[in-house]
Amino acid sequence: MLRVDTYLKNIEGKGISLISNEKIKKGSTVWVFDPMLDIIIPSSIVKSIKKTDHSGNFTKLIETYSAYDKTKDCYYLSIDNCRFINHSSQPNIEEDPLDNERFIAKHNIMPGDEITIDYEVICDIDRENGTPENYI
C-alpha cells in the first residue's frame, strides 16, 4: 500500500506514471505490503487460470502489473496505484534492505517527481531475463 500522497500522469513514451504529490525524505517508506490491498497469487493458480484465459485479460494483468518472487513461487499484485511505478536503471525508491515487503526512498523525492524502481531488483523474471527495453 502506498504510504505517500501521489497522483497519476501520462508521460509520453512511458505511459501512465506515478508522481509524488509531496516531499518524500530519504529512507521514508513509500510502499509496504498490505494484505488488504496487495494480493499474493501462487504460481500454480496463475498457470491454471492462463489455460482458460481465452481473452488474455488475466494474463495481461499479471504480466503488466505484478512482480514474480521465485523464492516463494508467487506473484505480488497491488490494487492501489503503486502498480504504475515505472522502471528506471537509476530509481528513486528501492526495497528496504531489512524488509523486502517495503520500498523506501533512496534519496529525497520532490513533489512532481516520477516515482521509479529497478524492476530487475524486485522481480525475478526481469532479473533473469533482463528488463524489456520498453520499460526504460
Coordinates of C-alpha atoms in Angstrom, one line a residue:
M1 CA 0.0 0.0 0.0
L2 CA 1.3 3.4 -0.9
R3 CA 2.2 5.4 2.2
V4 CA 2.8 8.7 0.4
D5 CA 0.5 11.2 -1.5
T6 CA 0.7 10.6 -5.2
Y7 CA -1.2 11.1 -8.5
L8 CA -1.1 9.6 -12.0
K9 CA 0.2 11.3 -15.0
N10 CA 0.6 10.2 -18.6
I11 CA 4.2 10.6 -19.7
E12 CA 4.9 10.4 -23.4
G13 CA 7.0 7.4 -24.2
K14 CA 6.3 5.8 -20.8
G15 CA 2.5 5.8 -20.4
I16 CA 0.9 6.2 -17.0
S17 CA 3.3 7.1 -14.3
L18 CA 3.2 7.5 -10.5
I19 CA 4.1 11.0 -9.4
S20 CA 4.9 12.3 -6.0
N21 CA 2.5 14.9 -4.6
E22 CA 4.6 15.6 -1.6
K23 CA 8.3 15.8 -0.5
I24 CA 9.4 12.3 0.5
K25 CA 12.6 12.2 2.6
K26 CA 15.4 9.8 2.0
G27 CA 14.7 6.5 3.9
S28 CA 10.9 7.2 4.2
T29 CA 8.5 4.3 3.5
V30 CA 6.9 4.8 0.1
W31 CA 5.1 1.4 -0.1
V32 CA 4.6 -1.5 2.2
F33 CA 2.9 -4.8 1.6
D34 CA -0.7 -4.7 3.0
P35 CA -2.8 -7.9 2.7
M36 CA -5.9 -5.7 2.3
L37 CA -4.7 -4.1 -0.9
D38 CA -1.9 -6.4 -2.1
I39 CA -2.6 -9.9 -3.4
I40 CA -0.2 -12.8 -3.4
I41 CA -1.1 -15.3 -6.2
P42 CA 0.6 -18.7 -6.2
S43 CA 2.2 -19.5 -9.5
S44 CA 0.1 -22.7 -9.7
I45 CA -3.1 -20.6 -9.7
V46 CA -1.7 -18.3 -12.4
K47 CA -0.8 -21.3 -14.6
S48 CA -4.2 -22.8 -14.1
I49 CA -6.1 -19.6 -15.0
K50 CA -3.9 -18.9 -18.0
K51 CA -5.1 -22.2 -19.5
T52 CA -8.7 -20.9 -19.7
D53 CA -7.9 -17.2 -20.2
H54 CA -9.1 -17.1 -23.8
S55 CA -9.4 -13.3 -23.8
G56 CA -5.9 -12.9 -22.4
N57 CA -7.1 -10.2 -19.9
F58 CA -5.8 -12.1 -16.8
T59 CA -2.5 -12.9 -18.4
K60 CA -2.0 -9.2 -19.4
L61 CA -2.9 -8.0 -15.9
I62 CA -0.4 -10.4 -14.3
E63 CA 2.4 -9.7 -16.8
T64 CA 1.9 -6.0 -16.7
Y65 CA 1.2 -5.2 -13.1
S66 CA 2.7 -8.0 -10.9
A67 CA 6.1 -8.9 -9.7
Y68 CA 7.2 -12.5 -9.5
D69 CA 9.0 -13.9 -6.5
K70 CA 10.9 -17.1 -7.4
T71 CA 11.7 -18.0 -3.8
K72 CA 8.1 -18.0 -2.9
D73 CA 6.9 -19.1 -6.4
C74 CA 4.2 -16.4 -6.4
Y75 CA 3.1 -13.1 -7.9
Y76 CA 2.5 -9.9 -6.0
L77 CA -0.3 -7.8 -7.4
S78 CA -1.2 -4.5 -5.9
I79 CA -4.6 -3.0 -6.3
D80 CA -3.6 0.6 -5.5
N81 CA -1.7 2.9 -7.8
C82 CA 1.7 1.5 -6.9
R83 CA 1.2 -0.7 -10.0
F84 CA 2.0 2.4 -12.0
I85 CA 5.6 2.7 -10.7
N86 CA 7.8 2.6 -13.8
H87 CA 11.2 1.0 -14.2
S88 CA 14.4 3.0 -14.1
S89 CA 18.0 1.9 -14.0
Q90 CA 18.5 4.9 -11.7
P91 CA 15.4 4.6 -9.5
N92 CA 14.5 6.9 -6.6
I93 CA 13.0 4.1 -4.5
E94 CA 14.3 0.6 -3.5
E95 CA 13.5 -2.4 -1.4
D96 CA 14.2 -1.9 2.2
P97 CA 17.3 -3.9 2.9
L98 CA 15.8 -5.1 6.2
D99 CA 12.3 -5.9 4.8
N100 CA 11.7 -7.0 1.2
E101 CA 8.0 -6.1 1.5
R102 CA 8.7 -2.4 1.9
F103 CA 10.0 0.2 -0.6
I104 CA 11.9 3.2 0.7
A105 CA 13.1 6.5 -0.9
K106 CA 16.8 6.2 -2.0
H107 CA 17.1 10.0 -1.7
N108 CA 14.8 12.9 -1.3
I109 CA 11.9 12.9 -3.8
M110 CA 10.3 16.2 -4.6
P111 CA 6.6 17.0 -5.5
G112 CA 6.2 16.4 -9.2
D113 CA 8.9 13.8 -9.4
E114 CA 8.1 10.4 -11.0
I115 CA 8.5 7.5 -8.6
T116 CA 10.6 4.8 -10.1
I117 CA 12.1 1.4 -9.2
D118 CA 14.5 -1.0 -10.8
Y119 CA 12.3 -3.9 -11.9
E120 CA 15.4 -6.2 -12.0
V121 CA 15.7 -5.8 -8.3
I122 CA 12.1 -6.5 -7.4
C123 CA 11.0 -9.1 -10.0
D124 CA 12.8 -12.4 -10.5
I125 CA 11.5 -12.7 -14.1
D126 CA 13.2 -9.3 -15.0
R127 CA 16.3 -10.2 -13.0
E128 CA 16.7 -13.5 -15.0
N129 CA 15.6 -12.3 -18.5
G130 CA 16.6 -8.6 -18.3
T131 CA 14.3 -5.7 -18.3
P132 CA 12.4 -5.2 -21.6
E133 CA 13.6 -2.1 -23.4
N134 CA 10.1 -0.6 -23.5
Y135 CA 10.1 -0.4 -19.6
I136 CA 13.0 2.0 -19.6

